[in-house]
Coordinates of C-alpha atoms in Angstrom, one line a residue:
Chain A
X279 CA 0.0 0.0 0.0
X280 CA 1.1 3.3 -0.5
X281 CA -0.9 6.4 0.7
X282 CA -1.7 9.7 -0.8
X283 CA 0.4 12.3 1.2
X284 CA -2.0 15.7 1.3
X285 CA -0.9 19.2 2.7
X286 CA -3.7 21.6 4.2
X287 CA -2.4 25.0 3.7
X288 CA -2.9 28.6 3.7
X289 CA -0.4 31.2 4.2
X290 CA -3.2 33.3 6.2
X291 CA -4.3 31.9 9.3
X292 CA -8.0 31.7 10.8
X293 CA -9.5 31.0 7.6
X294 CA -10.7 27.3 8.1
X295 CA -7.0 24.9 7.5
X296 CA -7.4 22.7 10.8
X297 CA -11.3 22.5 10.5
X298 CA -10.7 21.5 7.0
X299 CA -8.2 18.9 8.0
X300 CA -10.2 17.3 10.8
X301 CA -13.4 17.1 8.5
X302 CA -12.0 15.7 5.5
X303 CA -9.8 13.0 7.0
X304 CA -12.7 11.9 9.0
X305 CA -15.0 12.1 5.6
X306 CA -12.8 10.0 4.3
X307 CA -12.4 7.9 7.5
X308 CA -16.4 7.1 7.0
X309 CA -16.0 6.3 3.5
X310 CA -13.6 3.3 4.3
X311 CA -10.2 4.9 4.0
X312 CA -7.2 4.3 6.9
X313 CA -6.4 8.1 7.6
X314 CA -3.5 9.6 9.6
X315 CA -3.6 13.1 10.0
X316 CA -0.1 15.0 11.3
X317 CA -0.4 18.3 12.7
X318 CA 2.9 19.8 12.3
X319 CA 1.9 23.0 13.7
X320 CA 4.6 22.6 16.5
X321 CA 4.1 25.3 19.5
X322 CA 0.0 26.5 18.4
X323 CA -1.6 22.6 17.9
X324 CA -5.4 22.7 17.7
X325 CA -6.1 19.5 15.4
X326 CA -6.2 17.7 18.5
X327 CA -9.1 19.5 19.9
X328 CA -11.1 19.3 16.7
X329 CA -11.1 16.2 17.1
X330 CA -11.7 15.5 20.6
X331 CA -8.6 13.8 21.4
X332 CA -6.5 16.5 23.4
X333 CA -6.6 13.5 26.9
X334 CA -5.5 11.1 24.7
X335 CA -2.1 12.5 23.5
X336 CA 0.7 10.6 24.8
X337 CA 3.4 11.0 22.7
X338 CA 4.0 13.5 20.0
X339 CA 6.0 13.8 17.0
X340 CA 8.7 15.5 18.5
X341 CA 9.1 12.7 20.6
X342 CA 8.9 10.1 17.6
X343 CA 11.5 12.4 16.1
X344 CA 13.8 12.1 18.9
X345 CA 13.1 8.2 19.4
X346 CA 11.2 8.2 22.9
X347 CA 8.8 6.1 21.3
X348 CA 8.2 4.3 18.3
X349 CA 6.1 6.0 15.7
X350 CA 2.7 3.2 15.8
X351 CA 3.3 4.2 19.7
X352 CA 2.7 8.2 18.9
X353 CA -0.3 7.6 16.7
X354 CA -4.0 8.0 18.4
X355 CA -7.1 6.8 17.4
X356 CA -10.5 8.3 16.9
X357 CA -12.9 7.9 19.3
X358 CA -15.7 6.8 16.9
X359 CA -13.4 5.5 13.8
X360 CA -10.8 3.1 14.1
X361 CA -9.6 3.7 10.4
X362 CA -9.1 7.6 11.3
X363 CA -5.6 7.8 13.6
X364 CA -3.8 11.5 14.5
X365 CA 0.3 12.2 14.9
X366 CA 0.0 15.1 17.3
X367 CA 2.6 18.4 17.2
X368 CA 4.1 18.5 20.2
X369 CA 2.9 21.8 22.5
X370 CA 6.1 22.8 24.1
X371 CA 8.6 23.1 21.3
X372 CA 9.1 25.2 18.0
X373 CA 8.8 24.4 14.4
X374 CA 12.7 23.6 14.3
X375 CA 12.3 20.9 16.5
X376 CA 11.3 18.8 13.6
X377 CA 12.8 19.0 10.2
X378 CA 11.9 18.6 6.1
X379 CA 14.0 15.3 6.3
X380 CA 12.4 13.9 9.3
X381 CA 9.0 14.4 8.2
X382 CA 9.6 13.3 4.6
X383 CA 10.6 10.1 6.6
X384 CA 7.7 9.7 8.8
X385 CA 5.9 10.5 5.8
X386 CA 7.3 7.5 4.0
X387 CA 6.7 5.1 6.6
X388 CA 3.3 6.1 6.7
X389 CA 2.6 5.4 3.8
X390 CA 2.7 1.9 4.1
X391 CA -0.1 1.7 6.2
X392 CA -2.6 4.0 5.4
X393 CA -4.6 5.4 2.5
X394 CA -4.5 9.3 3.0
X395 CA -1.7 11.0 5.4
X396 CA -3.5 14.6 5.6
X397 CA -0.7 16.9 6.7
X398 CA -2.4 20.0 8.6
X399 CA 0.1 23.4 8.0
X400 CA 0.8 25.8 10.2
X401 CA -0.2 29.4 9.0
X402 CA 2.6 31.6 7.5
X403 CA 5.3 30.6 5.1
X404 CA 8.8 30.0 6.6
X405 CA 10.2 27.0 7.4
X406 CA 6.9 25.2 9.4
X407 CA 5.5 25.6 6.2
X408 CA 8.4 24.2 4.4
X409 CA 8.7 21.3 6.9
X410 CA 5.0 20.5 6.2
X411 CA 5.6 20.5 2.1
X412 CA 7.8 18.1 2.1
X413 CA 6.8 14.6 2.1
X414 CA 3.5 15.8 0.2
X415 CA 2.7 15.3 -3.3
X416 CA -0.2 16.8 -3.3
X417 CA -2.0 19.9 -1.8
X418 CA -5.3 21.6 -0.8
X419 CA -4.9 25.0 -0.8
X420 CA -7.4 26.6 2.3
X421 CA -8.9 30.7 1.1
X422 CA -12.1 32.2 2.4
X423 CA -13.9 35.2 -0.5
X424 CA -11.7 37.5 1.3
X425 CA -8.9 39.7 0.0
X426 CA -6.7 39.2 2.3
X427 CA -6.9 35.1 1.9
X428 CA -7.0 35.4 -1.9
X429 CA -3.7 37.3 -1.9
X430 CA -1.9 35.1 0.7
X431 CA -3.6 31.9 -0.9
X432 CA -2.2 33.1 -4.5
X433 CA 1.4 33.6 -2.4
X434 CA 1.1 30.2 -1.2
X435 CA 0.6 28.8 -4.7
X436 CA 3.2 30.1 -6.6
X437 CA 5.3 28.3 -3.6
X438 CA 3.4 25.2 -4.7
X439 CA 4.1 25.8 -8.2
X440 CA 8.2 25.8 -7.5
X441 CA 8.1 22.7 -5.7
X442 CA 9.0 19.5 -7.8
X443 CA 7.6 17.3 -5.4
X444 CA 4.3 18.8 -5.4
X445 CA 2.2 16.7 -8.5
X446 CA -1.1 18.9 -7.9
X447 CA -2.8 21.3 -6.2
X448 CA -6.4 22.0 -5.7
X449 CA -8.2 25.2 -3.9
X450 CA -11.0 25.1 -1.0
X451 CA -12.6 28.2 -0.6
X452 CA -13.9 28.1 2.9
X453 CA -17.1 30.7 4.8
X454 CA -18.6 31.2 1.7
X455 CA -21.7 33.5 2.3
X456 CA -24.2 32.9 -0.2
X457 CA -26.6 35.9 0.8
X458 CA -23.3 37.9 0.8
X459 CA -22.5 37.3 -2.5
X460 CA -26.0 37.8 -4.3
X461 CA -25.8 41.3 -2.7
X462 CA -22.8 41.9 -4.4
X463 CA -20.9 42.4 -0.7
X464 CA -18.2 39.3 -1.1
X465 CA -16.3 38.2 -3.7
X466 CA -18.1 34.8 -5.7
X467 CA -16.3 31.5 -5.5
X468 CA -16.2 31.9 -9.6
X469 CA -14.1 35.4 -9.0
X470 CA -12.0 33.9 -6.6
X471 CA -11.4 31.2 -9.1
X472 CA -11.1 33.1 -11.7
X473 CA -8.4 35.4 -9.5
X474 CA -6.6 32.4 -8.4
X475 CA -6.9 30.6 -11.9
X476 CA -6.9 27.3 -9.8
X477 CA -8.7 23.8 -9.5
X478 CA -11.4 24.2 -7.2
X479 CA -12.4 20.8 -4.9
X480 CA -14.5 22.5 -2.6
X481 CA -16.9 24.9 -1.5
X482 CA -18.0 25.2 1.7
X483 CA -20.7 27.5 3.3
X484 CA -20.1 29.7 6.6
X485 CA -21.8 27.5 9.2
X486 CA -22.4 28.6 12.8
X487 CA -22.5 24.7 13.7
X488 CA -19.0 24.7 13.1
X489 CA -18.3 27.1 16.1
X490 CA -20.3 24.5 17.9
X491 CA -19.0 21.1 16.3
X492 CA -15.8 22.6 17.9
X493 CA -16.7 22.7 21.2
X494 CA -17.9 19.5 21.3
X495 CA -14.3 17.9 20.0
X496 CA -16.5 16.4 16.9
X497 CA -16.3 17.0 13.1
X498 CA -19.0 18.7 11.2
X499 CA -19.2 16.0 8.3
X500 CA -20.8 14.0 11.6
X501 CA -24.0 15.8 11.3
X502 CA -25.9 14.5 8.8
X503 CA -27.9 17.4 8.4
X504 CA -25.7 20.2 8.2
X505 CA -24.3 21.9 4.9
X506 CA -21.2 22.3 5.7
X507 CA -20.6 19.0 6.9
X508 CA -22.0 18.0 3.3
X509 CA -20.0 20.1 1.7
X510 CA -16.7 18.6 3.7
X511 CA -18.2 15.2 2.8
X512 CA -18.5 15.7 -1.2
X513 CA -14.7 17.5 -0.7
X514 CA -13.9 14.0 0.7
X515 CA -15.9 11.8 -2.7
X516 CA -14.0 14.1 -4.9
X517 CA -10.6 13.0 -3.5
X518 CA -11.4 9.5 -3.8
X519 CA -11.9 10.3 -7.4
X520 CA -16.0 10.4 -7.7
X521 CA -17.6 13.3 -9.8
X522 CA -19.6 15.0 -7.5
X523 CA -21.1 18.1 -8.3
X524 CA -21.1 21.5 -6.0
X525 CA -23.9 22.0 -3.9
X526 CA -25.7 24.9 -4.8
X527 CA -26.0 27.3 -1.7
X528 CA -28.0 29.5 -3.5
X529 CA -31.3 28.0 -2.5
X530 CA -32.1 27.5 0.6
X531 CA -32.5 23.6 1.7
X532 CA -36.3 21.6 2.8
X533 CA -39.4 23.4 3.0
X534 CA -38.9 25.0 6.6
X535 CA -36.5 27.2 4.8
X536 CA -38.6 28.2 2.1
X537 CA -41.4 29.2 4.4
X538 CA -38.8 31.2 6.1
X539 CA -37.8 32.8 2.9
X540 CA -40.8 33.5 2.2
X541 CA -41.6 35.4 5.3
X542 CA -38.2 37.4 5.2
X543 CA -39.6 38.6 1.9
X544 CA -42.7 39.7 3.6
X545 CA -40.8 41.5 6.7
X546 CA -38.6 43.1 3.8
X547 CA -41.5 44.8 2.3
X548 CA -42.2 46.5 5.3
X549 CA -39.2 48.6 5.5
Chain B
X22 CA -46.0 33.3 -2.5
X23 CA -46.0 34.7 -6.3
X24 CA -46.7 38.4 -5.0
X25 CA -43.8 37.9 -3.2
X26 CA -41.5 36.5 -5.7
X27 CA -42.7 39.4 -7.9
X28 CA -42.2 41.9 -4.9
X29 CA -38.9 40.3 -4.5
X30 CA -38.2 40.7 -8.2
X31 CA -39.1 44.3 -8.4
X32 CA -37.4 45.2 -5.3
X33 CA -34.1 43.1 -6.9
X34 CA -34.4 45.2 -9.9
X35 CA -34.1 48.5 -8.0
X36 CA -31.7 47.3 -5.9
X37 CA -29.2 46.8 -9.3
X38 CA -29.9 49.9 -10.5
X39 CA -28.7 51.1 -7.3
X40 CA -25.7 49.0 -7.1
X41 CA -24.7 50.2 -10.6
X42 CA -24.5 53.4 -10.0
X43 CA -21.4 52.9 -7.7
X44 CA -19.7 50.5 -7.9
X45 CA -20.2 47.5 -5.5
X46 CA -17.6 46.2 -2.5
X47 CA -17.1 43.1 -4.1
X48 CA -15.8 44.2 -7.7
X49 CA -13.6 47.2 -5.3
X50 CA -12.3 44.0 -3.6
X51 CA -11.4 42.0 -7.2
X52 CA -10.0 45.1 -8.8
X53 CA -7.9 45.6 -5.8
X54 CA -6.8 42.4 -5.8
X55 CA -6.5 41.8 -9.8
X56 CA -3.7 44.8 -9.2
X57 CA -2.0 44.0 -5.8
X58 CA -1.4 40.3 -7.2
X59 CA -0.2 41.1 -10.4
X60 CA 2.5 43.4 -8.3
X61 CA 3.4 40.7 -6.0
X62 CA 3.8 38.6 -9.2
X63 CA 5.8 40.3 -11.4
X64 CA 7.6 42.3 -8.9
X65 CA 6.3 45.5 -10.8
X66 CA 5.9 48.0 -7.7
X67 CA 3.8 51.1 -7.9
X68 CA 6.7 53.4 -8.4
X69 CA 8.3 50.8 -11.6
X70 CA 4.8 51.0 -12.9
X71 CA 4.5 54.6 -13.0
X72 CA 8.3 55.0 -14.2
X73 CA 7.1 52.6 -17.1
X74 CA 4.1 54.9 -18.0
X75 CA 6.2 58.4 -18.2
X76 CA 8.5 57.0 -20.0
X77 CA 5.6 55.5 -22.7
X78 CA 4.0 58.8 -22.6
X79 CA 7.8 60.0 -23.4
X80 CA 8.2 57.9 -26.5
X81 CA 4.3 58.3 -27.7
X82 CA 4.3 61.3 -27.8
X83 CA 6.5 62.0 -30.4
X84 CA 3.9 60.2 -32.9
X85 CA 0.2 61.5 -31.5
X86 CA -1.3 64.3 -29.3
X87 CA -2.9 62.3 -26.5
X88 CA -4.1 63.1 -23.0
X89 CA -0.9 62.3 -20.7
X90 CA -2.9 62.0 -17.8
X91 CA -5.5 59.8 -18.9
X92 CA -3.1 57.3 -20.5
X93 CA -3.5 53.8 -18.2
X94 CA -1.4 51.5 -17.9
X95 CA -2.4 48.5 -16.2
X96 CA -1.4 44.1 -15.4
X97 CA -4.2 42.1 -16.7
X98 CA -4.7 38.5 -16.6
X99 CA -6.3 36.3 -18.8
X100 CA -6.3 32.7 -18.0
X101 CA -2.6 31.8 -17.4
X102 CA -1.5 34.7 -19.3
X103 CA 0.0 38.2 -17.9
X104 CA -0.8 40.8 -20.3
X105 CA 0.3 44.9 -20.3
X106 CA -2.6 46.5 -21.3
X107 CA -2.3 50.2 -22.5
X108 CA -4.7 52.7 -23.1
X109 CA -4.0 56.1 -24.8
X110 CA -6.6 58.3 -25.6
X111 CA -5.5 60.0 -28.8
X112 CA -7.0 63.6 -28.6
X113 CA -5.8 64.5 -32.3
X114 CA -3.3 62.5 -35.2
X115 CA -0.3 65.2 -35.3
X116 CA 1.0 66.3 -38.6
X117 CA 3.7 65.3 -40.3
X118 CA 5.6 68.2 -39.7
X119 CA 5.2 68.0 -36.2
X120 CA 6.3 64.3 -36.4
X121 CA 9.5 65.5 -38.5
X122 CA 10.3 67.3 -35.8
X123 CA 10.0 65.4 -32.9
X124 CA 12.0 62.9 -34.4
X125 CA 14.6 65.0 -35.8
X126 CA 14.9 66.5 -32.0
X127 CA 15.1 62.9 -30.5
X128 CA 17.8 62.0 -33.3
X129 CA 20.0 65.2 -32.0
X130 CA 19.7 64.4 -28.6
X131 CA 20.8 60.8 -29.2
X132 CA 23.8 62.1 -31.0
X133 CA 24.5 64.2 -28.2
X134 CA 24.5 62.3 -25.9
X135 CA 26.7 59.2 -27.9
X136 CA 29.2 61.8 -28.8
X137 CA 29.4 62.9 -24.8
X138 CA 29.5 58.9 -24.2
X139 CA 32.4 58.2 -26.3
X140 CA 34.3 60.7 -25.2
X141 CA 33.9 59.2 -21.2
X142 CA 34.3 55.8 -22.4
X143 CA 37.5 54.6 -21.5
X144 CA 39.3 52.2 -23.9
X145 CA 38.0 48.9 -22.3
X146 CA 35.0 50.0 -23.2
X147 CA 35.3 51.1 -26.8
X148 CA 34.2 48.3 -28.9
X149 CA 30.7 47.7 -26.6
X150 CA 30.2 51.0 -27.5
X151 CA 30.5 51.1 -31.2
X152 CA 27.9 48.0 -30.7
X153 CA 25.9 50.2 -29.6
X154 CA 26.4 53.0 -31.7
X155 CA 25.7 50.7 -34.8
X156 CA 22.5 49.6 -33.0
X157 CA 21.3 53.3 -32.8
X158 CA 22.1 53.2 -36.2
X159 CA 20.2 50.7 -37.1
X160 CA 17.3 52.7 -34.9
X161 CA 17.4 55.3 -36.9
X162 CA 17.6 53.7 -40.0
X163 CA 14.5 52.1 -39.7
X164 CA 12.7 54.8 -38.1
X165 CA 13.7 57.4 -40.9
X166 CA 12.2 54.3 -43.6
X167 CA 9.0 53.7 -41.2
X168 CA 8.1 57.9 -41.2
X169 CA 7.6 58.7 -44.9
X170 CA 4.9 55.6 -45.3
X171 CA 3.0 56.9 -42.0
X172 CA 2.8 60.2 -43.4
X173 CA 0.2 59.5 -46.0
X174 CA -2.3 58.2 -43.2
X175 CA -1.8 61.0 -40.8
X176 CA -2.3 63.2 -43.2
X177 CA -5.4 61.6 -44.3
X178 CA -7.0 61.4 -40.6
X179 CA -6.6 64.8 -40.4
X180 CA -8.8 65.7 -43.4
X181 CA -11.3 63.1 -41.9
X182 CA -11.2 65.1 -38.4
X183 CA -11.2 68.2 -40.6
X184 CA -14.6 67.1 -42.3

């Protein structure tokens, strides 16, 4: 066997790249897949808490790096999935406490095991990013419809673009507001697109139950009922290979909505 | 329901009208970003940019009258594809004589300036520098074949302006 080594990255922080990572390795946990996900964000690690797993951390990678344990020892599994296991960044150190060599060789071994290694990035790009790059050969690139995102996303994939190792590179535009964009007050996932002149694999809409998915230490794609966690689910089918069209956040979902719609029109009139 | 879609509608419609009148937060926010990335691209800073643009209002206007303000100069991307895209609005053809002397001015200057060159170069130097004297040669050559054939057009977009 020999897994598919994906980068989550962003240049900007805050606009979605641990969220994203935690949701689309347990997507693709759900669909069958063995998934390790390494959060190499040494010093600032949150994948753990997305996840629900910050008790269960006994070993990180720092200390797989430094052979206090072996690296099957470091990994921990999901609560709910047994397929879905996470290498955990070590808290107390800094991102030169692991290097490009030692995670290209982590990634390797890795690879023998599992389908997907997900590699979750830290923001910014000096050498954590660098040290996350480089056992990947492929890459999500992580914007929201916001300037600042579009410019550092842009940044982060002419970085891409120089690196040999890197096959392919596909964008996820994150907090997407639908209502925002038909008044003309965000940018559309077609400009950003368009701006960015990239592949897009995902779309996903701003979703308050995100806010609340994270304080429960549980992924969105769990909630079968919620649009983002769709969304993160169909980002998931697409990396397996299925053709899965984008969901159309335009049009509000089940008929609940469309009575609401239709009295926000009514309330509208008023003013 | 369908008084409120058409409500909806109608408001929608004044609501563009609206919009188009000034220009929305979104297109500010692409146009901005269409600019800022092409800069961070091509390492073309504000300043270079602007340099570029004096120095193509320099050389333009030796053929055509235009308004130097107005002239933009702007990064635009198409696809994969950086293109310069320059815009010069003409505000009248000049006449040959004009033209005549613009150039004859510009082919002073240049001899000026490669006499005042040759003199400072030291001897190292001297053969680059007849390369580039034959090259301004060469200029001048083909700019002094390329003026009598524009001549003819000016000339006739003036009598079409004159009409």
């Amino acid at each position: 066997m020999s897994g598919r080594v994906i980068v989550i990255t962003s240049g900007k922080g805050g606009v979605g790249k641990t969220t994203t990572n935690a949701n689309i390795g347990t997507a693709l946990a759900r669909a069958g897949k063995k998934v390790v996900m390494i959060d190499t964000d040494l010093g600032l690690r949150n994948l753990d808490l997305l996840l629900g797993l910050e008790n269960r951390i006994v070993y990180t990678i720092v200390d797989v790096v430094e052979e206090r344990c072996k690296l099957k020892q470091a990994l921990v599994k999901d609560k709910k999935n047994p397929n879905l296991c996470l290498l955990a960044a070590a808290q107390t150190r800094d991102k030169s406490a692991v290097t490009e060599e030692q995670l290209k060789d982590i990634c390797e071994k890795l690879q023998k095991d599992f389908d997907f290694i997900l590699v979750d990035c830290p923001a910014g790009i000096e050498q954590g990013f660098q040290n996350a790059v480089a056992g990947a050969s492929e890459a999500i690139v992580v914007t929201t419809p916001e300037m600042s995102a579009v410019r550092d996303a842009d940044r982060i994939i002419g970085l891409l673009e120089a690196k040999e190792e890197i096959k392919s590179y596909k964008l996820l535009i994150n907090r997407v507001r639908p209502n925002l964009i038909k008044s003309n007050d965000m940018m559309s996932v077609d400009d950003v697109v368009e701006i960015l002149s990239a592949d897009l694999i995902g779309i996903i809409p701003e979703d308050t139950g995100i806010i609340t998915s994270t304080n429960k230490g549980e992924p969105i794609v769990n909630d079968e009922k919620s649009l983002a966690g769709k969304a993160y689910n169909n980002v998931a089918r697409r990396i397996i290979g299925e053709d899965v069209p984008f969901l159309n956040l335009e049009e509000p979902q089940g008929v609940m909505a469309k009575i609401k719609k239709f009295f926000s029109g009514l309330t509208g009139k008023e003013k | 329901m369908i008084l409120a879609n058409l409500y909806n509608k109608v408001l929608g419609f004044f609501r563009q009208t609206e919009k188009d009148a000034e220009e929305s937060s979104k297109d500010t926010a692409c146009n901005r970003l269409r600019v800022v990335l092409m800069q961070d691209r091509t390492n073309l800073t504000p300043e270079l940019m602007e340099r570029m643009r004096r120095e193509l209002v320099e050389l333009l206007s030796k053929y055509v009258e235009m308004d130097k303000d107005a002239l933009e100069l702007n990064l635009e991307q198409d696809g994969d594809q950086v293109a310069l895209m320059l815009s010069i609005p003409v505000i009248r053809a000049k006449d040959e004589e004009e033209i005549k002397a613009a150039l004859d001015a510009e082919d002073e200057k240049e001899e000026e300036t490669s006499e005042e060159e040759s003199d400072e170069a030291s001897e190292e130097d001297a053969d680059n520098e007849q390369n580039l004297d034959d090259e301004k040669a060469s200029d001048e050559n083909s700019e002094a074949e390329e003026t009598p054939e524009d001549e003819p057009e000016k000339s006739d977009d003036n009598k079409e302006t004159g009409k």
